[in-house]
Tab-separated table of C-alpha atoms and ligand atoms in Angstrom:
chain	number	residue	atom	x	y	z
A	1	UNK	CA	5.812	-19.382	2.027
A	2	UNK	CA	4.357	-18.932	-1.539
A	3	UNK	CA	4.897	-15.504	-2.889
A	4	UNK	CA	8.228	-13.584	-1.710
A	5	UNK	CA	7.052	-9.904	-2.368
A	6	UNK	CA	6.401	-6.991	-0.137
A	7	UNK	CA	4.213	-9.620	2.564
A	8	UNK	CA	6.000	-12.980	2.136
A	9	UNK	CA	9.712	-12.283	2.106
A	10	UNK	CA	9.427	-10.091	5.498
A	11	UNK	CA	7.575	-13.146	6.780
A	12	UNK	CA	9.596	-15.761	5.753
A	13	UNK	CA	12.401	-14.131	6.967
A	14	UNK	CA	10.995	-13.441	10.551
A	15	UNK	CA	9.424	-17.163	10.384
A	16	UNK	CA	13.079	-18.361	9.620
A	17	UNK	CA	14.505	-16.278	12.210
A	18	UNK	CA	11.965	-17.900	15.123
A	19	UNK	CA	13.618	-21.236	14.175
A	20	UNK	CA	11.166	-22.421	11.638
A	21	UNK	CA	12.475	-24.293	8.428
A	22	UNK	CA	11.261	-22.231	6.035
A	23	UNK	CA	11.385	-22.590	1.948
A	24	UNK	CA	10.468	-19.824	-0.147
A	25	UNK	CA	8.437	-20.318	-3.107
A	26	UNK	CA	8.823	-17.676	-5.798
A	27	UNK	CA	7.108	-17.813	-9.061
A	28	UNK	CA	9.081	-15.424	-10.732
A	29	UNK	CA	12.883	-16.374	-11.110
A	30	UNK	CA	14.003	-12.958	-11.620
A	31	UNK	CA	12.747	-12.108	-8.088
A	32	UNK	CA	14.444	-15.297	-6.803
A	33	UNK	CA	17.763	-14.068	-8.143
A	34	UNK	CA	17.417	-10.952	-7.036
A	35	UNK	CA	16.615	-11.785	-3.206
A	36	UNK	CA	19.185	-14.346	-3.489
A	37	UNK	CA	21.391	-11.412	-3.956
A	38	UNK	CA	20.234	-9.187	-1.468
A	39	UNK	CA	18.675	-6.905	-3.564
A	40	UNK	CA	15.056	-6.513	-3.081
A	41	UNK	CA	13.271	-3.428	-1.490
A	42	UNK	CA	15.348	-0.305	-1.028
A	43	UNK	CA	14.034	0.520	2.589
A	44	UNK	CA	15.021	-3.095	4.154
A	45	UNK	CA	18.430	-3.038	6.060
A	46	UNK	CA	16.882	-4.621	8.842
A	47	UNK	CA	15.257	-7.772	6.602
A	48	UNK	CA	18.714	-7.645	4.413
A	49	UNK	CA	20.301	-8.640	8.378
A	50	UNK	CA	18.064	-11.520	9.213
A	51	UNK	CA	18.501	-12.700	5.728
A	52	UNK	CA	22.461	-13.092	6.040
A	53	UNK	CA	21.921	-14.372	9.335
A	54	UNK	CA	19.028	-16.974	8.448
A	55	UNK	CA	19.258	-17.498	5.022
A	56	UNK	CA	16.042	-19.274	3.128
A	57	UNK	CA	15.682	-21.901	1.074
A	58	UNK	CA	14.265	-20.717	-2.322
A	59	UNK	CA	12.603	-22.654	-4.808
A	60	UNK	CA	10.046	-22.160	-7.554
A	61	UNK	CA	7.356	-24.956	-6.645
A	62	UNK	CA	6.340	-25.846	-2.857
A	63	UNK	CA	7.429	-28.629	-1.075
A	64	UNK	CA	5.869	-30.986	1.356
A	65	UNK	CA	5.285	-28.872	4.964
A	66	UNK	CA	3.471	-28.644	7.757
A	67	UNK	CA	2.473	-25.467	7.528
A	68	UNK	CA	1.942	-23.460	3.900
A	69	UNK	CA	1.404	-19.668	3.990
A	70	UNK	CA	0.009	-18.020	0.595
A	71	UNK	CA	1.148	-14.166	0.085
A	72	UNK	CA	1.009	-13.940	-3.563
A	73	UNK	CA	-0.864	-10.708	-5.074
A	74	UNK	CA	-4.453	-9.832	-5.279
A	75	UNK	CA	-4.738	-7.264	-7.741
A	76	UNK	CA	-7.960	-5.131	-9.231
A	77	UNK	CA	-8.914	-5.949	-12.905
A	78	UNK	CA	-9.812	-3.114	-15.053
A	79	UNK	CA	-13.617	-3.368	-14.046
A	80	UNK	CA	-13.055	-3.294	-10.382
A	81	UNK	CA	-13.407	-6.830	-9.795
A	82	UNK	CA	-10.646	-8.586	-7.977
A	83	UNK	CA	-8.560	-11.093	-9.776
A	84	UNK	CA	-7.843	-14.253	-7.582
A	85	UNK	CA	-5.804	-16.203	-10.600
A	86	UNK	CA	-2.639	-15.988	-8.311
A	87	UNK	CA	-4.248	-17.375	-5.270
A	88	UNK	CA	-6.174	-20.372	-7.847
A	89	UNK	CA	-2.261	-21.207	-9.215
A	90	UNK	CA	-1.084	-21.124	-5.675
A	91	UNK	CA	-3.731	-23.796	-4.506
A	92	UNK	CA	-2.716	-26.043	-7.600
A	93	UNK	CA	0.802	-25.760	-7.054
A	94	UNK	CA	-0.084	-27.122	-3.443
A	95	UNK	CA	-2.371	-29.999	-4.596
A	96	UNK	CA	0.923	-32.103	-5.368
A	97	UNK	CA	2.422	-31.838	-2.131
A	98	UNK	CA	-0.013	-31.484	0.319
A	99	UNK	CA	-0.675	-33.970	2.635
A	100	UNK	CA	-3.902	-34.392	5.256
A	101	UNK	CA	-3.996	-32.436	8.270
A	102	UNK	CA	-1.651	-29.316	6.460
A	103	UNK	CA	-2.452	-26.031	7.552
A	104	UNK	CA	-2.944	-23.745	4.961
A	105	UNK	CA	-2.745	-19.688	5.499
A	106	UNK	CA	-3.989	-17.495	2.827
A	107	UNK	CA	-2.233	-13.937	3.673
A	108	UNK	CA	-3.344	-12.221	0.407
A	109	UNK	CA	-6.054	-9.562	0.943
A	110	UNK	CA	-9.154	-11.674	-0.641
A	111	UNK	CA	-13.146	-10.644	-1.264
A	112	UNK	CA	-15.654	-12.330	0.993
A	113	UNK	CA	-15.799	-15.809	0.359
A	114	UNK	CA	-12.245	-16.713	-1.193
A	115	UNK	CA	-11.176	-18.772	2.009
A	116	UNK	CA	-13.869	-20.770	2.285
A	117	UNK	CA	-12.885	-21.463	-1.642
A	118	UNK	CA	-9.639	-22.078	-1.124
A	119	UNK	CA	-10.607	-24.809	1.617
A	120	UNK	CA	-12.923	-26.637	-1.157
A	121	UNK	CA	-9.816	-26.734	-3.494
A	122	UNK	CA	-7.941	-28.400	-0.760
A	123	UNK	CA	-9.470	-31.161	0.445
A	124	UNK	CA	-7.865	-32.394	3.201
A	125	UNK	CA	-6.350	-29.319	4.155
A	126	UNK	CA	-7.353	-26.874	7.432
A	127	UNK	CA	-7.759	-23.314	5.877
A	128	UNK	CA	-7.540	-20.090	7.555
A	129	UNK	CA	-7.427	-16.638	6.516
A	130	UNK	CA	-4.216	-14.307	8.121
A	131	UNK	CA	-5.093	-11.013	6.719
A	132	UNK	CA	-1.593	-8.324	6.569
A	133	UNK	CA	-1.915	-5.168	7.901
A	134	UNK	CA	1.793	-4.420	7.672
A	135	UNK	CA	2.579	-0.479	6.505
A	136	UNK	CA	5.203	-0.185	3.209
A	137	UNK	CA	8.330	1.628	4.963
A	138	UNK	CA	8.278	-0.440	8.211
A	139	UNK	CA	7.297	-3.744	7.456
A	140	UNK	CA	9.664	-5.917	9.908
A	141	UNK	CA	8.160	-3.841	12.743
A	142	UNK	CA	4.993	-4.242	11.948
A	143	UNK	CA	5.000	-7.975	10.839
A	144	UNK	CA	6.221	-8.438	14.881
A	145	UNK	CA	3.940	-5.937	16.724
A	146	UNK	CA	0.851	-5.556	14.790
A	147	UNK	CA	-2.503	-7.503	16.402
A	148	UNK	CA	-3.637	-9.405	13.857
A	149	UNK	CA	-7.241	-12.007	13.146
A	150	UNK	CA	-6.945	-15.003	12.003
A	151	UNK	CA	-9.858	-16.658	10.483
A	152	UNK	CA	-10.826	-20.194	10.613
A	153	UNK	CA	-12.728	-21.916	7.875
A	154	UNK	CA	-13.147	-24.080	11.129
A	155	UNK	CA	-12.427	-23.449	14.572
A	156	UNK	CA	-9.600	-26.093	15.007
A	157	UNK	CA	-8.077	-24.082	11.763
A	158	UNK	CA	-8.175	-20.870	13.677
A	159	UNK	CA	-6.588	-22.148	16.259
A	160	UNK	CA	-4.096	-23.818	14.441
A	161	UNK	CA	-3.493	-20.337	12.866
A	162	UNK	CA	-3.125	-18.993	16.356
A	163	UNK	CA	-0.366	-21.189	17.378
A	164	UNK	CA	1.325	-20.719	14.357
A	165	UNK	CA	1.786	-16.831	14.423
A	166	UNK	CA	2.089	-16.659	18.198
A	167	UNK	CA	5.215	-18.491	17.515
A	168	UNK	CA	6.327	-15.480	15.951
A	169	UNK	CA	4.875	-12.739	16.364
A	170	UNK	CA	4.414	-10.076	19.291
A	171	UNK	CA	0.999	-8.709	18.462
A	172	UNK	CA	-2.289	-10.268	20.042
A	173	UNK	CA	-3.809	-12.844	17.609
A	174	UNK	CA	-7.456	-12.782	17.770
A	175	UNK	CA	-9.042	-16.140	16.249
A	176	UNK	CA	-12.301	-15.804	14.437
A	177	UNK	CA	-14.382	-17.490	11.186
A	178	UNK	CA	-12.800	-16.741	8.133
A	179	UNK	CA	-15.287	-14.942	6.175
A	180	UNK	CA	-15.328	-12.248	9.559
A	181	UNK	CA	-11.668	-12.163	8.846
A	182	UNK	CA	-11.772	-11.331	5.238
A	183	UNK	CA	-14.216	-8.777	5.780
A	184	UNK	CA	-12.829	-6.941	8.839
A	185	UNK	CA	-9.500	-6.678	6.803
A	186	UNK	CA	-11.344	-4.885	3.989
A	187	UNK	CA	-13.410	-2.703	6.346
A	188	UNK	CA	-10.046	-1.724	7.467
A	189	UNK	CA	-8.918	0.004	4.191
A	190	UNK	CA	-12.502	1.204	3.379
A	191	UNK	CA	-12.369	3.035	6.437
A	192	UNK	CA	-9.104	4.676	5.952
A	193	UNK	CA	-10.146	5.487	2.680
A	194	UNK	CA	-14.029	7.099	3.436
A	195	UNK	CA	-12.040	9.299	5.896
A	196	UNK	CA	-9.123	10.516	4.035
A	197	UNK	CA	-11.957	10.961	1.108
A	198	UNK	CA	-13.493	13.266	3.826
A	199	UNK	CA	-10.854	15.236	4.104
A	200	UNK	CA	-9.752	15.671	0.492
A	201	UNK	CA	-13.714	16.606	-0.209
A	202	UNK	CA	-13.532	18.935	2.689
A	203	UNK	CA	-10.359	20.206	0.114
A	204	UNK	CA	-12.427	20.670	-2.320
A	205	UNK	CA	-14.907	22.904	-0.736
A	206	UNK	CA	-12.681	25.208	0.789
A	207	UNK	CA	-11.244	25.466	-2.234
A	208	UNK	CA	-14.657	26.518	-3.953
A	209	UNK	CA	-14.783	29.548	-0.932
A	210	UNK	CA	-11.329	30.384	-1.658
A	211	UNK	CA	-10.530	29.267	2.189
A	212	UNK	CA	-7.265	26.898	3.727
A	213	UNK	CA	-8.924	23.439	4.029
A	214	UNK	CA	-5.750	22.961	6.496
A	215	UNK	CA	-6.588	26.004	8.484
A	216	UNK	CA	-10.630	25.205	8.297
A	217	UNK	CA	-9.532	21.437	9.383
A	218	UNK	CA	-7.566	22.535	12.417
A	219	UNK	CA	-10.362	24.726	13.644
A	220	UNK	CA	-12.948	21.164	13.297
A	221	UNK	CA	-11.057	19.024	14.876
A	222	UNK	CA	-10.590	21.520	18.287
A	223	UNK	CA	-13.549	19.498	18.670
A	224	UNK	CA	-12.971	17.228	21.131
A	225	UNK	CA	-14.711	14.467	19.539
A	226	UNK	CA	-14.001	15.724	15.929
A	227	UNK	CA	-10.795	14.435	13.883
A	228	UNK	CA	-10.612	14.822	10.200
A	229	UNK	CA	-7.847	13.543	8.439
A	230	UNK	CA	-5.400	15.712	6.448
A	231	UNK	CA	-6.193	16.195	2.862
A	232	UNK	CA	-3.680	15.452	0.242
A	233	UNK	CA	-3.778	14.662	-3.480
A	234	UNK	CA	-5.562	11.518	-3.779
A	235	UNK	CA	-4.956	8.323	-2.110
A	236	UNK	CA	-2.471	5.978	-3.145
A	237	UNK	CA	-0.490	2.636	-2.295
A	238	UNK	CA	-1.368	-0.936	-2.584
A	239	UNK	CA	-3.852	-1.294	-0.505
A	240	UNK	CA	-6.705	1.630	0.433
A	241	UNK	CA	-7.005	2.664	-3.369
A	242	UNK	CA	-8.161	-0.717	-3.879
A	243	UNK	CA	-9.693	-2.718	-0.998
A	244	UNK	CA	-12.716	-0.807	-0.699
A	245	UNK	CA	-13.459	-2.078	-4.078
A	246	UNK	CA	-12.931	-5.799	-3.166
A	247	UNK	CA	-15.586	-4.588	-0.413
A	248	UNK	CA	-18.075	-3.422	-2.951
A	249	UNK	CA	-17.667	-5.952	-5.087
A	250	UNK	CA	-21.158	-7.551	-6.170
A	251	UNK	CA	-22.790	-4.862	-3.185
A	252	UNK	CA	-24.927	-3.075	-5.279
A	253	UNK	CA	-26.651	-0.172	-3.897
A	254	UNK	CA	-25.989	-1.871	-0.292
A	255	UNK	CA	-22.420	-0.138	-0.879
A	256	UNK	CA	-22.731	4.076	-1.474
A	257	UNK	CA	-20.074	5.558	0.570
A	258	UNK	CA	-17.498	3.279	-0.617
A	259	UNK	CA	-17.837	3.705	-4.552
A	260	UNK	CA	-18.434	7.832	-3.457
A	261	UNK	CA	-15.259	8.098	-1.227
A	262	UNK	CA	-13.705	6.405	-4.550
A	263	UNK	CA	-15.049	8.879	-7.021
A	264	UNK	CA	-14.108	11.180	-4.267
A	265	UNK	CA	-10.521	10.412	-4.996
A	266	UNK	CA	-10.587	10.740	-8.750
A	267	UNK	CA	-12.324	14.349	-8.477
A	268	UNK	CA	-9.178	15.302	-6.359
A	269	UNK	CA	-6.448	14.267	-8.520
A	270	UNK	CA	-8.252	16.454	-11.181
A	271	UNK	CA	-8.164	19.122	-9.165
A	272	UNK	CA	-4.310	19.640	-8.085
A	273	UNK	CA	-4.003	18.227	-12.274
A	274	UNK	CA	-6.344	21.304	-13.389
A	275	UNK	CA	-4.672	23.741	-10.601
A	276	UNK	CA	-1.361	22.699	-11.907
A	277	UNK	CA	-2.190	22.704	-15.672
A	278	UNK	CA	-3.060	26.286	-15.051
A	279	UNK	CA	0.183	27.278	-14.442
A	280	UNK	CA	1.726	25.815	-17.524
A	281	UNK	CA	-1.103	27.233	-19.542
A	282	UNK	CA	0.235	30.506	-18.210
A	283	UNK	CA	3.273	29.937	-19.762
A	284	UNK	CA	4.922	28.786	-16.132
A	285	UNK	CA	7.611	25.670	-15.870
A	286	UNK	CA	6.227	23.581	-12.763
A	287	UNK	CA	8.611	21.197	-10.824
A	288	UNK	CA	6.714	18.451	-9.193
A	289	UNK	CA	8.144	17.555	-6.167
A	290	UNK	CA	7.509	13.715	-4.779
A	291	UNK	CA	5.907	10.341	-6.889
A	292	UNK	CA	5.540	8.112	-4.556
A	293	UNK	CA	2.125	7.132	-3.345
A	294	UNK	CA	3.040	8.622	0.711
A	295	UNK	CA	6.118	10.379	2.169
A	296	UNK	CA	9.686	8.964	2.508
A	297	UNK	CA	9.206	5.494	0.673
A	298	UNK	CA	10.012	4.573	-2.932
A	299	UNK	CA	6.637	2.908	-3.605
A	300	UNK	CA	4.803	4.105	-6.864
A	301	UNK	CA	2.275	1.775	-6.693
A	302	UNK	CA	-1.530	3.287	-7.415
A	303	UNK	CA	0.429	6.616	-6.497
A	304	UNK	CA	-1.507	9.775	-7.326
A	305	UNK	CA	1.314	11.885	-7.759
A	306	UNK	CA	2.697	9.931	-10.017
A	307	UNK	CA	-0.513	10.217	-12.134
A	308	UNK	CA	-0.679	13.821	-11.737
A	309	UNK	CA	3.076	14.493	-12.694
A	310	UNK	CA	2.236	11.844	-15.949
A	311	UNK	CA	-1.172	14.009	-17.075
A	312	UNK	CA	0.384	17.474	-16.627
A	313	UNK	CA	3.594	15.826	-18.702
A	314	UNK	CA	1.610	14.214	-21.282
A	315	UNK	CA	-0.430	17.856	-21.765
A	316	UNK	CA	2.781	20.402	-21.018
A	317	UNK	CA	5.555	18.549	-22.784
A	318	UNK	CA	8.799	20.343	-21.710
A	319	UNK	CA	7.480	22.435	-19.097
A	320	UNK	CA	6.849	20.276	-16.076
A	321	UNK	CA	9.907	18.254	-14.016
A	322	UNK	CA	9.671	15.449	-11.302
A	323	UNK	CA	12.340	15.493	-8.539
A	324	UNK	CA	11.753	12.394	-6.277
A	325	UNK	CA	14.681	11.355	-3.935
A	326	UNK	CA	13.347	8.055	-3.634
A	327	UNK	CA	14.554	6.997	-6.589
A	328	UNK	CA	17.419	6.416	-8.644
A	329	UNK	CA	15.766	6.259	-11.866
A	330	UNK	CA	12.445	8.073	-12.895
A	331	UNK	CA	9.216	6.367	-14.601
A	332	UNK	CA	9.728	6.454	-18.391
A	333	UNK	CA	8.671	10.117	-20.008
A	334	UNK	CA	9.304	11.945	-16.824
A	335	UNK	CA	11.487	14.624	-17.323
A	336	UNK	CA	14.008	14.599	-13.771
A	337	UNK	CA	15.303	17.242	-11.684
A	338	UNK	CA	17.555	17.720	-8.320
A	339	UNK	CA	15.131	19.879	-5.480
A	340	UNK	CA	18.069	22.458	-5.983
A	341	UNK	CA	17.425	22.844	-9.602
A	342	UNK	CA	13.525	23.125	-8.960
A	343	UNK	CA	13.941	25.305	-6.585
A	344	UNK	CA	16.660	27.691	-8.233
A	345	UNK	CA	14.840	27.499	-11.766
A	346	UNK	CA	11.412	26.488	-11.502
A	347	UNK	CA	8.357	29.033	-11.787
A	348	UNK	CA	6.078	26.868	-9.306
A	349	UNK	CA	6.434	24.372	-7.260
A	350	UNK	CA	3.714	21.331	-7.251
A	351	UNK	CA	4.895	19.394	-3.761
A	352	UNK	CA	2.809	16.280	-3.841
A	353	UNK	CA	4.886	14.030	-1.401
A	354	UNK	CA	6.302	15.483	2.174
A	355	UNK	CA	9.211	13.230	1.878
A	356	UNK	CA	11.657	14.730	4.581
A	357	UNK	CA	14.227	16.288	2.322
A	358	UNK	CA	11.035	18.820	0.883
A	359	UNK	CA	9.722	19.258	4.467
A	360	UNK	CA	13.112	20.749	5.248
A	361	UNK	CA	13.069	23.392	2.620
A	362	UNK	CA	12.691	26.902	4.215
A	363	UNK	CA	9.842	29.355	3.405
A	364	UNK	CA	12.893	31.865	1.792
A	365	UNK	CA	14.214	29.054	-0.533
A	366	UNK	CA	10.414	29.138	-2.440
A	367	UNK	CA	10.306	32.433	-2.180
A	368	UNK	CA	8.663	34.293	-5.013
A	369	UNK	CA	7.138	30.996	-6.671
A	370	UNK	CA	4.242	29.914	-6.869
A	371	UNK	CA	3.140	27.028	-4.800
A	372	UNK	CA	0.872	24.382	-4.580
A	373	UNK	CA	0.807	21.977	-1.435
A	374	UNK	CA	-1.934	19.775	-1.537
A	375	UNK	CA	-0.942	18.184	1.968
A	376	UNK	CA	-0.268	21.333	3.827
A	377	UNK	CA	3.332	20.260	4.560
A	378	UNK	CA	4.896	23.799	4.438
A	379	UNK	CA	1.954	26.011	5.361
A	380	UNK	CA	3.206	25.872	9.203
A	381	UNK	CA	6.983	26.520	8.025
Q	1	LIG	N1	2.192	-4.745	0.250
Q	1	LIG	C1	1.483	-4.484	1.326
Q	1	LIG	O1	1.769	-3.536	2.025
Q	1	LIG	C2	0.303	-5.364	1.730
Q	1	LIG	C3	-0.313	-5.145	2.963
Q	1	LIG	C4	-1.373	-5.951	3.357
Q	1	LIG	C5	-1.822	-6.952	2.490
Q	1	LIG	N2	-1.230	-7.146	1.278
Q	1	LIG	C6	-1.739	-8.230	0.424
Q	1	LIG	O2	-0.789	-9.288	0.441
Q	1	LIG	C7	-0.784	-9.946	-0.841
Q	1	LIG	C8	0.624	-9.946	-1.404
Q	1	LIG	O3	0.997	-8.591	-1.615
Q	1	LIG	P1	2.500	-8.169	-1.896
Q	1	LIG	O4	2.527	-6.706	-1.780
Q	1	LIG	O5	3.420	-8.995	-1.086
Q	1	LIG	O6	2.608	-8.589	-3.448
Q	1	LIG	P2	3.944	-8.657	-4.315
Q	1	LIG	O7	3.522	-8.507	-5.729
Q	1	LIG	O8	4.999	-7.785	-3.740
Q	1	LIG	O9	4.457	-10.161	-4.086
Q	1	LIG	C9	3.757	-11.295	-4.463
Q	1	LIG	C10	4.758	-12.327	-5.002
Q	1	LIG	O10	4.076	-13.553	-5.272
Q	1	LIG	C11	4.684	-14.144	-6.401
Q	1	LIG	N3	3.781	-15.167	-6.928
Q	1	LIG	C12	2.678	-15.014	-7.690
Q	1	LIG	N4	2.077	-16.202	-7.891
Q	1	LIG	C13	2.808	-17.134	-7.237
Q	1	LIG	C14	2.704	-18.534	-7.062
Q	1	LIG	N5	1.677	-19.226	-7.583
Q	1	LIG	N6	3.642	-19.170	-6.347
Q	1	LIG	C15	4.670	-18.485	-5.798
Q	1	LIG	N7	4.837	-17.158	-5.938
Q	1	LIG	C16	3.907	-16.478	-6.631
Q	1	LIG	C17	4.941	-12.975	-7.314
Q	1	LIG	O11	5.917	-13.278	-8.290
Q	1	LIG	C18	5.406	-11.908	-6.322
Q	1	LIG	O12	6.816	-11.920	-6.154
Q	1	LIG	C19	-1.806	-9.202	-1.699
Q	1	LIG	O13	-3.051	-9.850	-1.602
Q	1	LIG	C20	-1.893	-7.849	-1.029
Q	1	LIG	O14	-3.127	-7.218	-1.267
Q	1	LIG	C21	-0.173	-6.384	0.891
């Protein structure tokens, strides 16, 4: 397994736990010393278990296998274009051990096209694209349960692919080509983020009428073939703020909705920015409540409330404080609070995460401030 982040280690582990003989491959030493420890993602009693009970071999360079499984990251560059550098080193680092007939499984989310280049980097090899689908705060589950594709660069690859994860996995594996495979996994999180992009402009105009976008939502979707999603501020995480770019990547005008539902995104973390920066303008201290990218997990990757709680920071010094119980330790230049200080001192209240301890707050302990709750999650309390 090459890469041991939030996609490989889960794997590894569960690929150990089947009976596999699995090593580890992680670039970055610190991370090796750190799993080696049992310290790696704060959410992951169950993976902590397997790992004392199967414990994996970790190196820094791969070693000769049957079976090699590339998870390592896929990130955006600063023009939108995705970077495959990680998945190129990967390859290389394979070229010394690999020997004819070795299945190689490229896990990393990957633009149209990437398998089928991995597969002429590797001669000799059978390449198939496994695309992840797992969900940050319930990985393990959803490594075993989720169906998942796998995509051949040939047929006897997607099989191969086939065998392999129904050795240990749950979920229906559904063999196809690869490039099918690497698209379908980006339609995936283009989808999820045109609709919540609905939503959030749906936010926008019932803002602009002076009307509850929740309330106006609820009333749609009594329609029985009519289900909007629930607006929030902005999409976040690792995956749906950035896919749909790797889908529009060299598109051109063949790709409108997707660049839109993006632009979509930006115009609503303005708005719950500008709504907020308001209230300090007004002279008002605002606590923002929640940074990570979606309720009750510690991830602050692409989050928009962490962007928003940064902008109204950087433009109110001294009047705005972050409470987020996810963490120990705050982003540098955020100024921290408890929820009990924010709620006894605080003027407003900016909740931009539902984690569970702020969806237990009752209506009388907000009392008299005012608040701003771009996901709805106390307008029913
Ligand atoms: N995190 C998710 O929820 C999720 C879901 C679906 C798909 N994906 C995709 O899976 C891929 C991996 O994502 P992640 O979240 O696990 O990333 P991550 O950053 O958590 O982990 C990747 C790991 O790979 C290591 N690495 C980089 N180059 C390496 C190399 N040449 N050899 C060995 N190790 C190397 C890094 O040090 C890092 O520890 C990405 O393409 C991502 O888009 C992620």
């Amino acid at each position: 397994m090459l890469g041991l982040g939030y996609v490989g280690l889960p794997a590894a582990a569960l690929l150990a736990e089947a009976g596999h003989a699995v090593r580890g491959v992680e670039a970055d030493a610190s991370r090796r010393a750190a799993i080696a420890e049992g310290r790696f993602f704060a959410d992951d009693e169950g993976l902590r278990a397997i790992l004392r009970r199967v414990p994996l071999e970790l190196a820094a360079e791969p070693g000769p296998a049957e079976v090699h499984v590339i998870a390592v990251p896929t990130p955006l560059r600063e023009d939108r274009t995705p970077e495959l550098r990680f998945v190129q080193a990967a390859a290389e680092s394979l070229l010394a051990v690999l020997s004819p007939g070795d299945l190689v499984l490229l896990e990393s989310t990957v633009p149209v096209g990437a398998t089928a280049a991995l597969a002429a980097a590797l001669p000799g090899a059978e390449v198939a694209h496994a695309p992840e689908r797992v969900l940050p705060g319930n990985i393990l589950a959803e490594l075993r349960r989720n169906p998942r594709i796998v995509g051949g660069v040939t047929p006897r690859a997607a099989a191969r692919a086939r065998a392999f994860y129904e050795s240990f996995v749950e979920g229906e594996v559904t063999e196809t080509d690869a490039a099918s495979a690497e698209m379908a996994k980006l339609v995936e999180n283009s989808f999820r983020d045109v609709n919540i992009g609905f939503a959030n402009e749906v936010a926008l105009l019932a803002a602009r009428h002076g009307l509850d976008a929740h309330h106006v939502i609820g009333l749609a979707n009594r329609h029985p073939r009519v289900s909007v999603l629930r607006p929030g501020p902005g999409v976040g995480g690792h995956c749906i703020a950035l896919d749909p770019w790797f889908l529009a990547h060299g598109a051109g005008d063949a790709a409108r909705l997707i660049p839109a539902a993006r632009a979509v995104d930006a115009a609503t973390r303005a708005h719950w920015l500008e709504a907020a920066s308001a209230l300090c303008a007004a002279g008002m201290g605002v606590s923002c409540l929640g940074l990570a990218y979606k309720a009750d997990v510690a991830d602050l990757r692409e989050s928009p409330a962490l962007w928003i709680a940064g902008e109204l920071t950087r433009r109110h010094p001294g009047q705005v404080r972050c409470v987020e119980p996810m963490l120990e330790r705050l982003p540098d230049g955020l100024l921290a609070s408890t929820l009990d200080a924010a709620l006894a001192g605080a003027d407003a209240l900016l909740l931009l995460v539902d984690h569970a301890p702020f969806r237990a707050v009752p209506p009388e302990a907000r009392r008299g401030k005012v608040v701003l709750d771009p996901r709805g999650a106390w307008r029913d309390a």
